[in-house]
Tab-separated table of C-alpha atoms and ligand atoms in Angstrom:
chain	number	residue	atom	x	y	z
A	1441	MET	CA	275.929	149.752	187.930
A	1442	ARG	CA	277.485	148.599	191.194
A	1443	THR	CA	280.918	150.149	191.138
A	1444	GLU	CA	282.359	149.748	194.596
A	1445	ASN	CA	281.578	147.993	197.812
A	1446	VAL	CA	280.572	150.285	200.641
A	1447	PHE	CA	281.674	149.437	204.177
A	1448	TYR	CA	280.666	151.014	207.445
A	1449	THR	CA	282.762	152.449	210.220
A	1450	SER	CA	282.109	154.115	213.589
A	1451	THR	CA	282.229	157.921	213.874
A	1452	ARG	CA	284.354	157.385	216.984
A	1453	GLY	CA	286.857	155.356	215.068
A	1454	LYS	CA	287.410	152.340	217.274
A	1455	GLY	CA	286.787	148.922	215.850
A	1456	LYS	CA	287.026	147.686	212.320
A	1457	THR	CA	285.150	148.386	209.155
A	1458	ILE	CA	282.059	146.200	208.745
A	1459	SER	CA	279.475	145.271	206.125
A	1460	SER	CA	276.108	146.982	205.858
A	1461	SER	CA	274.413	143.841	207.185
A	1462	GLU	CA	276.499	143.909	210.338
A	1463	ALA	CA	275.924	147.646	210.792
A	1464	ILE	CA	272.164	147.138	210.498
A	1465	VAL	CA	272.105	144.257	212.978
A	1466	ARG	CA	274.321	146.070	215.523
A	1467	GLY	CA	272.507	149.415	215.228
A	1468	ILE	CA	275.062	151.386	217.234
A	1469	ALA	CA	278.826	150.848	217.486
A	1470	ASP	CA	280.385	149.433	220.667
A	1471	ASP	CA	282.353	152.656	221.211
A	1472	GLY	CA	279.076	154.628	221.306
A	1473	GLY	CA	279.587	156.050	217.810
A	1474	LEU	CA	277.251	155.853	214.824
A	1475	PHE	CA	277.982	153.794	211.745
A	1476	VAL	CA	278.704	155.801	208.594
A	1477	PRO	CA	279.447	154.653	205.032
A	1478	ASP	CA	283.185	154.789	204.265
A	1479	ASN	CA	282.365	156.457	200.968
A	1480	ILE	CA	279.219	158.023	199.587
A	1481	PRO	CA	278.418	156.591	196.173
A	1482	TYR	CA	277.867	159.007	193.311
A	1483	ILE	CA	274.918	158.827	190.930
A	1484	GLU	CA	276.533	158.316	187.548
A	1485	ASP	CA	273.426	158.090	185.368
A	1486	GLY	CA	271.652	161.205	184.156
A	1487	LEU	CA	269.052	162.438	186.612
A	1488	GLU	CA	266.587	162.633	183.723
A	1489	GLU	CA	266.832	158.872	183.402
A	1490	LEU	CA	265.735	158.452	187.006
A	1491	ALA	CA	262.659	160.599	186.390
A	1492	SER	CA	260.838	157.734	184.732
A	1493	MET	CA	261.456	155.276	187.554
A	1494	THR	CA	258.767	154.322	190.049
A	1495	TYR	CA	259.426	154.798	193.758
A	1496	LYS	CA	260.334	151.140	194.138
A	1497	GLU	CA	262.670	151.115	191.142
A	1498	LEU	CA	264.470	154.169	192.435
A	1499	ALA	CA	264.591	152.724	195.945
A	1500	PHE	CA	266.378	149.670	194.586
A	1501	LYS	CA	268.806	151.763	192.583
A	1502	ILE	CA	269.812	153.893	195.579
A	1503	MET	CA	269.816	151.274	198.332
A	1504	ASP	CA	271.753	148.849	196.151
A	1505	MET	CA	274.582	151.418	196.083
A	1506	PHE	CA	274.807	151.411	199.900
A	1507	PHE	CA	273.807	147.898	200.927
A	1508	THR	CA	276.391	146.266	198.712
A	1509	ASP	CA	276.496	142.940	200.546
A	1510	PHE	CA	272.770	142.298	200.000
A	1511	LYS	CA	271.728	140.040	197.129
A	1512	ASP	CA	269.706	141.937	194.503
A	1513	ILE	CA	266.802	139.535	194.868
A	1514	ASP	CA	266.719	139.973	198.648
A	1515	LEU	CA	266.854	143.769	198.462
A	1516	LYS	CA	264.050	143.747	195.898
A	1517	ASP	CA	262.001	141.559	198.212
A	1518	CYS	CA	262.547	144.067	201.064
A	1519	ILE	CA	261.422	146.940	198.848
A	1520	ASN	CA	258.364	145.102	197.516
A	1521	LYS	CA	257.232	144.204	201.005
A	1522	ALA	CA	257.862	147.664	202.425
A	1523	TYR	CA	256.295	149.939	199.821
A	1524	ASP	CA	253.031	148.145	199.151
A	1525	SER	CA	249.367	148.753	199.959
A	1526	LYS	CA	250.298	149.830	203.502
A	1527	PHE	CA	250.705	153.173	201.756
A	1528	ASP	CA	247.466	154.873	200.794
A	1529	THR	CA	248.838	156.094	197.453
A	1530	PRO	CA	250.697	154.144	194.743
A	1531	GLU	CA	253.160	157.012	194.394
A	1532	ILE	CA	254.326	156.281	197.986
A	1533	ALA	CA	255.753	159.803	198.391
A	1534	PRO	CA	253.730	162.220	196.223
A	1535	VAL	CA	255.085	165.678	195.453
A	1536	VAL	CA	252.318	168.290	195.601
A	1537	LYS	CA	252.778	171.814	194.267
A	1538	LYS	CA	250.943	174.576	196.148
A	1539	GLY	CA	251.797	178.196	195.415
A	1540	ASP	CA	255.556	178.592	195.078
A	1541	ARG	CA	256.505	175.381	196.891
A	1542	HIS	CA	256.589	171.633	196.370
A	1543	TYR	CA	255.485	169.593	199.368
A	1544	LEU	CA	257.035	166.158	199.506
A	1545	GLU	CA	254.305	164.213	201.315
A	1546	LEU	CA	255.992	161.581	203.448
A	1547	PHE	CA	252.938	160.698	205.505
A	1548	HIS	CA	251.045	158.162	203.422
A	1549	GLY	CA	252.198	155.098	205.362
A	1550	ALA	CA	250.623	153.094	208.149
A	1551	THR	CA	251.060	155.640	210.947
A	1552	LEU	CA	250.738	158.831	208.901
A	1553	ALA	CA	254.234	160.184	209.581
A	1554	PHE	CA	257.519	160.131	207.707
A	1555	LYS	CA	259.052	157.522	210.048
A	1556	ASP	CA	256.988	154.951	208.104
A	1557	MET	CA	259.179	155.569	205.047
A	1558	ALA	CA	262.161	153.917	206.736
A	1559	LEU	CA	260.486	151.779	209.381
A	1560	SER	CA	258.443	149.894	206.825
A	1561	ILE	CA	261.612	148.525	205.242
A	1562	LEU	CA	263.856	148.115	208.311
A	1563	PRO	CA	262.388	144.802	209.566
A	1564	HIS	CA	262.915	143.225	206.159
A	1565	LEU	CA	266.469	144.556	205.919
A	1566	LEU	CA	267.151	143.171	209.400
A	1567	LYS	CA	265.757	139.776	208.474
A	1568	TYR	CA	268.160	139.412	205.524
A	1569	ALA	CA	271.059	141.129	207.313
A	1570	VAL	CA	270.975	138.475	210.028
A	1571	LYS	CA	271.106	135.789	207.337
A	1572	ASN	CA	273.901	137.570	205.453
A	1573	ILE	CA	276.169	137.422	208.490
A	1574	SER	CA	275.167	133.814	209.180
A	1575	ILE	CA	273.346	134.332	212.439
A	1576	ASP	CA	270.499	131.894	212.844
A	1577	LYS	CA	268.323	133.680	215.389
A	1578	LYS	CA	264.924	135.242	215.691
A	1579	ILE	CA	265.193	139.000	216.154
A	1580	VAL	CA	263.486	140.532	219.159
A	1581	ILE	CA	262.760	144.249	219.052
A	1582	LEU	CA	262.126	145.696	222.497
A	1583	THR	CA	261.159	149.310	222.887
A	1584	ALA	CA	259.732	151.842	225.298
A	1585	THR	CA	257.576	154.488	223.703
A	1586	SER	CA	256.026	157.801	224.552
A	1587	GLY	CA	253.538	157.150	221.768
A	1588	ASP	CA	254.512	157.505	218.135
A	1589	THR	CA	257.634	155.397	217.722
A	1590	GLY	CA	256.017	152.391	219.363
A	1591	LYS	CA	253.120	152.370	216.972
A	1592	ALA	CA	255.312	152.884	213.920
A	1593	ALA	CA	257.599	150.041	214.994
A	1594	LEU	CA	254.645	147.720	215.735
A	1595	GLU	CA	253.099	148.434	212.381
A	1596	SER	CA	256.368	147.759	210.554
A	1597	PHE	CA	257.345	144.548	212.347
A	1598	ALA	CA	253.848	143.062	212.420
A	1599	ASP	CA	253.903	139.589	210.819
A	1600	VAL	CA	257.458	139.928	209.471
A	1601	GLU	CA	258.805	136.379	209.717
A	1602	ASN	CA	261.667	135.677	212.106
A	1603	THR	CA	260.998	138.833	214.096
A	1604	LEU	CA	259.115	139.630	217.263
A	1605	ILE	CA	258.294	143.009	218.734
A	1606	ILE	CA	257.525	143.982	222.334
A	1607	VAL	CA	256.442	147.526	223.183
A	1608	PHE	CA	256.088	149.008	226.675
A	1609	TYR	CA	254.203	152.259	227.131
A	1610	PRO	CA	253.341	154.322	230.243
A	1611	LYS	CA	249.669	153.744	231.042
A	1612	GLU	CA	248.978	157.402	231.791
A	1613	GLY	CA	251.680	158.888	229.570
A	1614	VAL	CA	250.312	158.592	226.036
A	1615	SER	CA	247.329	160.190	224.323
A	1616	LYS	CA	244.055	158.291	223.909
A	1617	ILE	CA	244.603	158.040	220.161
A	1618	GLN	CA	248.137	156.746	220.601
A	1619	GLU	CA	247.050	154.130	223.149
A	1620	ARG	CA	244.187	153.026	220.948
A	1621	GLN	CA	246.498	152.703	217.943
A	1622	MET	CA	248.781	150.403	219.918
A	1623	ILE	CA	246.314	148.185	221.756
A	1624	THR	CA	244.406	147.433	218.557
A	1625	GLN	CA	247.595	146.364	216.763
A	1626	GLN	CA	247.268	143.181	214.720
A	1627	GLY	CA	250.056	140.673	214.056
A	1628	GLU	CA	250.894	137.350	215.738
A	1629	ASN	CA	254.401	138.539	216.620
A	1630	THR	CA	253.382	141.773	218.374
A	1631	SER	CA	253.063	142.405	222.128
A	1632	VAL	CA	251.989	145.660	223.741
A	1633	ILE	CA	252.170	146.152	227.497
A	1634	ALA	CA	251.121	149.111	229.600
A	1635	ILE	CA	253.233	149.800	232.673
A	1636	LYS	CA	252.128	151.505	235.849
A	1637	GLY	CA	254.646	154.325	235.675
A	1638	ASN	CA	255.832	157.141	233.427
A	1639	PHE	CA	257.914	157.129	230.250
A	1640	ASP	CA	261.203	157.250	232.172
A	1641	ASP	CA	260.194	154.140	234.116
A	1642	ALA	CA	259.443	152.357	230.849
A	1643	GLN	CA	262.724	153.492	229.296
A	1644	ASN	CA	264.792	152.547	232.362
A	1645	GLY	CA	263.118	149.146	232.510
A	1646	VAL	CA	263.972	148.484	228.876
A	1647	LYS	CA	267.586	149.584	229.405
A	1648	LYS	CA	267.893	147.195	232.345
A	1649	ILE	CA	266.534	144.322	230.282
A	1650	PHE	CA	269.028	145.061	227.495
A	1651	ALA	CA	271.861	144.996	230.040
A	1652	ASP	CA	270.763	141.686	231.597
A	1653	GLN	CA	273.457	139.209	230.555
A	1654	GLY	CA	271.611	136.248	232.088
A	1655	LEU	CA	268.590	136.987	229.953
A	1656	LYS	CA	270.707	137.381	226.842
A	1657	ASP	CA	272.338	133.994	227.452
A	1658	ASP	CA	268.926	132.382	227.950
A	1659	MET	CA	267.670	134.035	224.787
A	1660	SER	CA	270.665	132.904	222.785
A	1661	ARG	CA	270.186	129.286	223.918
A	1662	ASN	CA	266.573	129.518	222.795
A	1663	GLY	CA	267.346	131.039	219.408
A	1664	PHE	CA	266.596	134.721	220.064
A	1665	MET	CA	268.628	137.926	219.862
A	1666	PHE	CA	267.888	141.588	220.537
A	1667	SER	CA	268.264	144.213	217.824
A	1668	SER	CA	267.259	147.850	217.545
A	1669	ALA	CA	264.821	149.822	215.438
A	1670	ASN	CA	266.284	153.075	216.697
A	1671	SER	CA	266.509	156.059	214.352
A	1672	ILE	CA	270.304	156.014	214.414
A	1673	ASN	CA	270.315	152.633	212.673
A	1674	ILE	CA	271.875	153.019	209.229
A	1675	GLY	CA	269.022	150.812	207.992
A	1676	ARG	CA	266.710	153.719	208.682
A	1677	LEU	CA	268.917	156.493	207.331
A	1678	ILE	CA	269.716	155.116	203.863
A	1679	PRO	CA	266.057	154.490	202.849
A	1680	GLN	CA	265.396	158.161	203.611
A	1681	ILE	CA	267.806	159.308	200.886
A	1682	VAL	CA	265.528	157.766	198.268
A	1683	TYR	CA	262.653	160.215	198.603
A	1684	TYR	CA	264.772	163.323	198.107
A	1685	ILE	CA	266.065	161.962	194.826
A	1686	TYR	CA	262.538	160.842	193.980
A	1687	ALA	CA	261.158	164.340	194.629
A	1688	TYR	CA	263.877	166.033	192.607
A	1689	THR	CA	263.384	163.736	189.637
A	1690	ARG	CA	259.600	164.305	189.765
A	1691	LEU	CA	260.283	168.034	189.350
A	1692	LEU	CA	262.459	167.230	186.339
A	1693	GLY	CA	259.784	164.951	184.939
A	1694	SER	CA	257.026	167.522	185.416
A	1695	LYS	CA	258.961	170.375	183.821
A	1696	SER	CA	259.053	172.416	187.008
A	1697	LEU	CA	262.725	172.065	186.166
A	1698	ASN	CA	263.688	172.148	182.491
A	1699	ARG	CA	267.150	170.788	183.154
A	1700	PRO	CA	269.046	169.627	186.237
A	1701	GLU	CA	269.570	172.790	188.228
A	1702	PRO	CA	269.835	173.345	191.967
A	1703	VAL	CA	266.811	173.378	194.260
A	1704	ASP	CA	266.439	174.235	197.929
A	1705	ILE	CA	265.294	171.567	200.367
A	1706	VAL	CA	263.530	172.416	203.640
A	1707	VAL	CA	263.388	169.851	206.441
A	1708	PRO	CA	261.598	170.257	209.783
A	1709	THR	CA	264.235	168.833	212.076
A	1710	GLY	CA	264.513	167.143	215.463
A	1711	ASN	CA	267.089	164.372	215.679
A	1712	PHE	CA	268.777	165.558	212.438
A	1713	GLY	CA	268.124	162.225	210.693
A	1714	ASN	CA	265.842	163.377	207.936
A	1715	ILE	CA	267.977	166.376	206.964
A	1716	LEU	CA	271.122	164.270	207.106
A	1717	ALA	CA	269.553	161.995	204.486
A	1718	ALA	CA	269.010	165.115	202.345
A	1719	TYR	CA	272.689	166.018	202.849
A	1720	TYR	CA	273.725	162.513	201.744
A	1721	SER	CA	271.559	162.880	198.625
A	1722	TYR	CA	273.430	166.112	197.853
A	1723	LYS	CA	276.749	164.322	198.339
A	1724	MET	CA	275.525	161.665	195.898
A	1725	GLY	CA	275.268	164.360	193.245
A	1726	LEU	CA	271.758	165.754	193.617
A	1727	PRO	CA	271.815	169.473	192.664
A	1728	VAL	CA	270.981	171.232	195.931
A	1729	SER	CA	271.537	174.904	196.623
A	1730	ARG	CA	270.638	175.176	200.325
A	1731	LEU	CA	269.591	172.650	202.931
A	1732	ILE	CA	267.228	174.566	205.141
A	1733	CYS	CA	267.139	173.222	208.689
A	1734	ALA	CA	263.859	174.229	210.337
A	1735	SER	CA	263.512	174.070	214.135
A	1736	ASN	CA	260.650	174.819	216.490
A	1737	GLU	CA	261.183	176.799	219.701
A	1738	ASN	CA	263.717	174.193	220.787
A	1739	ASN	CA	266.177	175.978	218.544
A	1740	VAL	CA	269.490	174.346	219.490
A	1741	LEU	CA	270.303	173.603	215.858
A	1742	TYR	CA	269.505	177.152	214.769
A	1743	ASP	CA	272.021	178.415	217.314
A	1744	PHE	CA	274.570	175.830	216.271
A	1745	LEU	CA	274.329	176.564	212.546
A	1746	ASN	CA	274.611	180.286	213.176
A	1747	THR	CA	277.337	180.358	215.846
A	1748	GLY	CA	279.207	177.052	215.697
A	1749	GLN	CA	278.329	176.417	219.344
A	1750	TYR	CA	276.054	173.520	220.304
A	1751	ASP	CA	274.542	174.183	223.717
A	1752	ARG	CA	271.961	171.839	225.160
A	1753	ARG	CA	271.925	173.605	228.554
A	1754	ARG	CA	268.350	174.864	228.361
A	1755	ASP	CA	264.887	173.662	229.277
A	1756	LEU	CA	262.968	171.531	226.831
A	1757	ILE	CA	259.889	173.387	225.598
A	1758	LEU	CA	256.784	171.321	224.855
A	1759	THR	CA	255.436	172.557	221.504
A	1760	SER	CA	252.697	171.653	219.049
A	1761	SER	CA	255.346	169.824	216.974
A	1762	PRO	CA	256.324	167.238	219.608
A	1763	SER	CA	258.451	165.075	217.311
A	1764	MET	CA	260.886	167.978	217.121
A	1765	ASP	CA	261.036	168.656	220.869
A	1766	ILE	CA	264.624	167.499	221.174
A	1767	LEU	CA	267.749	169.065	222.692
A	1768	VAL	CA	270.341	166.507	221.635
A	1769	SER	CA	270.144	165.734	217.914
A	1770	SER	CA	271.917	162.400	217.772
A	1771	ASN	CA	272.366	162.213	214.018
A	1772	LEU	CA	274.308	165.485	214.003
A	1773	GLU	CA	277.310	163.348	214.959
A	1774	ARG	CA	277.360	161.939	211.438
A	1775	LEU	CA	277.499	165.433	209.915
A	1776	LEU	CA	280.227	166.501	212.357
A	1777	TYR	CA	282.223	163.449	211.346
A	1778	ASP	CA	281.933	164.392	207.698
A	1779	ILE	CA	282.820	168.072	208.082
A	1780	SER	CA	285.759	167.260	210.360
A	1781	GLY	CA	287.288	165.392	207.423
A	1782	GLN	CA	286.320	162.077	209.064
A	1783	ASP	CA	288.359	162.689	212.188
A	1784	PRO	CA	287.225	160.309	214.953
A	1785	GLU	CA	289.455	161.921	217.569
A	1786	ARG	CA	287.765	165.251	217.042
A	1787	ILE	CA	284.348	163.565	217.339
A	1788	ASN	CA	285.316	161.809	220.583
A	1789	ASP	CA	286.418	165.132	221.986
A	1790	LEU	CA	283.226	166.987	220.956
A	1791	MET	CA	280.926	164.245	222.207
A	1792	GLU	CA	282.766	164.038	225.518
A	1793	ARG	CA	282.333	167.810	225.961
A	1794	LEU	CA	278.640	167.503	225.160
A	1795	ARG	CA	278.276	164.692	227.684
A	1796	SER	CA	280.225	166.285	230.529
A	1797	LYS	CA	279.602	170.024	229.991
A	1798	GLY	CA	276.456	170.083	227.840
A	1799	VAL	CA	278.131	172.274	225.235
A	1800	PHE	CA	280.804	172.217	222.506
A	1801	SER	CA	282.087	174.567	219.816
A	1802	ILE	CA	283.594	173.895	216.420
A	1803	GLY	CA	286.278	176.049	214.810
A	1804	THR	CA	286.257	177.952	211.525
A	1805	GLY	CA	287.577	174.979	209.557
A	1806	MET	CA	284.649	172.779	210.432
A	1807	ARG	CA	282.197	175.657	210.177
A	1808	GLN	CA	282.982	175.971	206.486
A	1809	GLY	CA	281.478	172.523	206.095
A	1810	LEU	CA	278.154	173.956	207.267
A	1811	ASP	CA	277.939	176.362	204.292
A	1812	LYS	CA	275.272	174.279	202.598
A	1813	PHE	CA	272.966	174.688	205.587
A	1814	TYR	CA	270.696	177.540	206.606
A	1815	GLY	CA	269.150	177.334	210.077
A	1816	GLN	CA	266.053	179.148	211.338
A	1817	PHE	CA	263.205	178.465	213.706
A	1818	ALA	CA	259.481	179.144	214.022
A	1819	THR	CA	257.597	180.199	217.140
A	1820	GLU	CA	254.323	178.545	218.119
A	1821	LYS	CA	252.339	181.594	216.963
A	1822	GLU	CA	254.092	181.531	213.598
A	1823	VAL	CA	253.343	177.823	213.208
A	1824	PHE	CA	249.612	178.377	213.731
A	1825	SER	CA	249.478	181.358	211.369
A	1826	THR	CA	251.372	179.380	208.711
A	1827	ILE	CA	248.797	176.564	208.889
A	1828	LYS	CA	246.009	179.126	208.524
A	1829	LYS	CA	247.670	181.052	205.710
A	1830	THR	CA	248.411	177.869	203.740
A	1831	PHE	CA	244.828	176.703	204.090
A	1832	ASP	CA	243.271	180.083	203.268
A	1833	MET	CA	245.461	180.678	200.229
A	1834	HIS	CA	245.716	177.191	198.749
A	1835	ASP	CA	243.036	175.049	200.401
A	1836	TYR	CA	245.951	172.927	201.526
A	1837	LEU	CA	246.090	171.464	204.999
A	1838	ILE	CA	249.508	170.980	206.609
A	1839	ASP	CA	250.470	169.653	210.023
A	1840	THR	CA	252.416	171.533	212.713
A	1841	HIS	CA	255.822	170.046	211.811
A	1842	THR	CA	255.442	170.846	208.129
A	1843	ALA	CA	254.306	174.342	209.124
A	1844	VAL	CA	257.595	174.864	210.960
A	1845	GLY	CA	259.317	174.087	207.653
A	1846	SER	CA	257.100	176.345	205.567
A	1847	CYS	CA	257.416	179.250	208.003
A	1848	VAL	CA	261.197	178.936	208.079
A	1849	TYR	CA	261.229	178.954	204.275
A	1850	ASP	CA	259.266	182.251	204.342
A	1851	LYS	CA	261.992	183.678	206.576
A	1852	TYR	CA	264.688	182.351	204.270
A	1853	ILE	CA	263.313	184.051	201.150
A	1854	SER	CA	262.488	187.305	202.876
A	1855	GLY	CA	266.008	187.424	204.328
A	1856	SER	CA	267.968	186.322	201.255
A	1857	GLY	CA	265.678	187.177	198.313
A	1858	ASP	CA	266.995	183.899	196.951
A	1859	ARG	CA	264.203	182.166	195.066
A	1860	ARG	CA	264.396	178.873	193.234
A	1861	GLU	CA	262.326	175.709	193.158
A	1862	VAL	CA	261.930	174.413	196.677
A	1863	ILE	CA	261.000	171.042	198.151
A	1864	ILE	CA	259.550	171.023	201.666
A	1865	ALA	CA	259.561	167.713	203.515
A	1866	SER	CA	255.989	167.279	204.759
A	1867	THR	CA	256.471	164.947	207.675
A	1868	ALA	CA	253.040	164.185	209.157
A	1869	SER	CA	249.371	164.132	208.251
A	1870	PRO	CA	247.417	167.068	209.708
A	1871	PHE	CA	244.985	164.496	211.121
A	1872	LYS	CA	247.655	163.352	213.567
A	1873	PHE	CA	247.487	166.741	215.274
A	1874	PRO	CA	243.807	167.671	215.001
A	1875	ARG	CA	243.735	169.961	218.038
A	1876	ALA	CA	246.507	172.291	216.904
A	1877	VAL	CA	245.514	172.200	213.231
A	1878	LEU	CA	241.831	172.836	213.849
A	1879	GLY	CA	242.740	175.493	216.407
A	1880	SER	CA	244.816	177.262	213.738
A	1881	ILE	CA	242.251	177.349	210.954
A	1882	SER	CA	239.005	177.804	212.875
A	1883	GLN	CA	238.510	177.505	216.610
A	1884	ARG	CA	240.014	175.807	219.631
A	1885	LEU	CA	237.683	173.173	221.051
A	1886	GLU	CA	238.954	172.386	224.525
A	1887	LYS	CA	236.232	169.991	225.628
A	1888	GLU	CA	236.149	167.574	222.700
A	1889	ASP	CA	238.435	164.533	222.652
A	1890	ASP	CA	240.831	163.878	219.779
A	1891	PHE	CA	238.550	161.316	218.104
A	1892	LYS	CA	235.844	163.950	217.861
A	1893	LEU	CA	238.303	166.601	216.678
A	1894	ILE	CA	239.407	164.375	213.799
A	1895	LYS	CA	235.803	164.258	212.596
A	1896	ILE	CA	235.298	167.994	213.039
A	1897	LEU	CA	238.549	168.727	211.193
A	1898	SER	CA	237.278	166.651	208.298
A	1899	GLU	CA	233.882	168.402	208.262
A	1900	THR	CA	235.468	171.848	208.495
A	1901	THR	CA	237.983	171.352	205.704
A	1902	GLY	CA	236.381	168.822	203.392
A	1903	TYR	CA	239.484	166.625	203.761
A	1904	LYS	CA	238.697	162.929	204.204
A	1905	VAL	CA	239.786	161.258	207.458
A	1906	PRO	CA	242.692	158.964	206.483
A	1907	ALA	CA	241.657	155.296	206.531
A	1908	GLN	CA	244.526	154.639	208.957
A	1909	LEU	CA	242.547	156.556	211.616
A	1910	ALA	CA	238.990	156.193	210.412
A	1911	ASP	CA	237.619	153.291	212.438
A	1912	LEU	CA	240.108	153.527	215.278
A	1913	ASP	CA	237.549	154.005	218.038
A	1914	THR	CA	235.665	150.830	217.059
A	1915	ARG	CA	238.562	148.438	216.365
A	1916	PRO	CA	238.789	145.492	218.776
A	1917	VAL	CA	241.315	145.709	221.605
A	1918	LEU	CA	243.893	142.945	221.126
A	1919	HIS	CA	246.382	143.826	223.873
A	1920	ASP	CA	245.385	144.327	227.493
A	1921	ARG	CA	248.474	143.403	229.493
A	1922	VAL	CA	249.376	145.782	232.322
A	1923	CYS	CA	252.404	145.329	234.595
A	1924	GLU	CA	254.189	146.976	237.513
A	1925	LYS	CA	257.322	148.856	236.583
A	1926	ASP	CA	259.552	146.178	238.107
A	1927	GLY	CA	257.622	143.396	236.381
A	1928	MET	CA	258.870	144.110	232.873
A	1929	LEU	CA	261.546	141.416	232.767
A	1930	ASP	CA	259.027	138.718	233.691
A	1931	GLU	CA	256.707	139.914	230.934
A	1932	VAL	CA	259.498	139.593	228.361
A	1933	LYS	CA	260.424	136.100	229.567
A	1934	ASP	CA	256.799	135.070	229.472
A	1935	ILE	CA	256.365	136.303	225.908
A	1936	LEU	CA	259.529	134.524	224.748
A	1937	GLY	CA	258.581	131.396	226.676
A	1938	ILE	CA	261.962	131.168	228.436
B	653	PLP	C1	260.619	162.493	213.781
B	653	PLP	C2	259.869	163.610	213.147
B	653	PLP	C3	260.505	164.802	212.729
B	653	PLP	C4	261.980	165.049	212.953
B	653	PLP	O1	262.795	164.226	212.153
B	653	PLP	P1	264.312	163.998	212.551
B	653	PLP	O2	264.798	162.947	211.624
B	653	PLP	O3	264.297	163.540	213.982
B	653	PLP	O4	265.008	165.296	212.388
B	653	PLP	C5	259.746	165.771	212.096
B	653	PLP	N1	258.412	165.621	211.920
B	653	PLP	C6	257.759	164.503	212.315
B	653	PLP	C7	256.296	164.406	212.107
B	653	PLP	C8	258.454	163.456	212.939
B	653	PLP	O5	257.789	162.352	213.335
C-alpha cells in the first residue's frame, strides 16, 4: 500500500526537508514555520473497503501513509497503546445520528475533550521518533497550562517509558475541577507544580527555562532532552485526520450514504488544527462538499473567510466555549501555505505583517483556495438556545463548543438551502462545562460549585456522570508542590536530579 515516502518541510521555507520522526521531535521549525507534508497521500482503495475497518485498523492505514519512516510494528504499538481502555467506548470515536445531523463524538478519552484523540498517541510517536533518528535521550515535556492542556498532556504521558512530564499551573488561575484533575494525576513520571502567580508568569517561566542553554547542556550530559506536545506538532495533526475518514466510512457502512457522495463537515474552531485535519482528509480524497468553520464571538476566522483579511486587532472575549477563545489561529499558516501554491516567501510576508501590524490580507488568487470553506459564528445567546433546542428535540446533550458548530450549521442551511448528510465534530463532553450546559437547559445555579453542578446535571438529564469525572472529589492528592514564580528552574532541576 505504501506508495511514496512523505517528507516534511517548513512553511517558511528555510532549512531542508526532514523525516516525520525529526518533524515530530522538533515540533516547530527553526525559522518559526510549521512542518507540513511535502505531498498529501491519496487514498487509493475504495472507501467502502475502509467501512469495515475498526478505528485502530483505519488509524494504522492513514498514519502509515504519513509517517513513512516508522516501522509498521512500532506504529501499530503506538496505536494499540493510544486507543485502548483509556477511552470509555470501544468505538473510540462514535458517530451518533440525532435529527438531521451526525455528531462525531470525539470526547470519550481520558479528559473528555477531542485533544485526547491526538495527545493519547503523541507520547508513543515521540518515543519511537527519537529512536528512529538515533537520539538516545529521555524526553522531557515541560508545559505551562491554564487548565485543560496540562491535564490532557499529563494523562497522555503518564507512565510512557522514556518520557517525563512537568506541568506548571497558576495557583489561583485554574478552576477547582481543573486543579483537582491535575493534582490527583497518577504516573511515576508526572510532576505537577502550582506557582504563586498568574498564567503569564507560568508561561514566561517556562519560556525562560526552554531558553536556558546551561540547563540544556546539563540535561544533555545527563541523558535528557526537551520536546513539545504543542498543538502545532505534526504528530498531533496527522492522527486527527483519521476520525474524519472514520466518520465518513461509518455513514457509508450504515447506509446513511448509499454510495460515496459528498458530505458537509462542521468543525468548532479555535487554533484551526481540527478543521485543518478535515481539510487534509478532503485532500486525501474524502468526498467533502463544504468545510464549515464555526467560531464563537471571537470571530476572526469568520471575517477572514468572508473578506480575505485577517485582523487580530480586537479584544479577546471570554465566552462559554473557552477552548475557542483565540485571536491568532496558528494552524491557519498551514492552510495559507497550501493555498499560496506552497510559496514560503508569501507566508513569511504574511506572518511578518501579522506580527508587526496585527493584520494581513490575501489577494483573489489565494482566496479561491478558500472556496471549500464556509465561515460563520454563533453568539453566546445562540449557543445556549442551541443546547436547549437539541436537548428538547432529541434528548441529546451537547457541550458549548459543539453547540457553536450546530448553530453555525443551522445558519448555513437557512442561508444556502444546501442540504446533504452532515458530520459535526463534537469536541467536548457536556459534563466538562456543567454551569453553561445546565444553565441552558434548566436554570443557572450561581452558588453551587462545579462538582455539585455535575451531579445536578446528571440528575436533571438522566445522563450518567462520565467515569473520568465521577470520583474526582475523593481521589487522593498526589502532587502538592508550590513554588514562587522565580523558583521554577530549581524545581525542574530538582525533578531531573541535576
Ligand atoms: C481545542 C478545542 C477546540 C478548538 O480546536 P482547534 O483545533 O484549536 O481549532 C474546540 N473545542 C474544544 C472542546 C477544544 O478543546
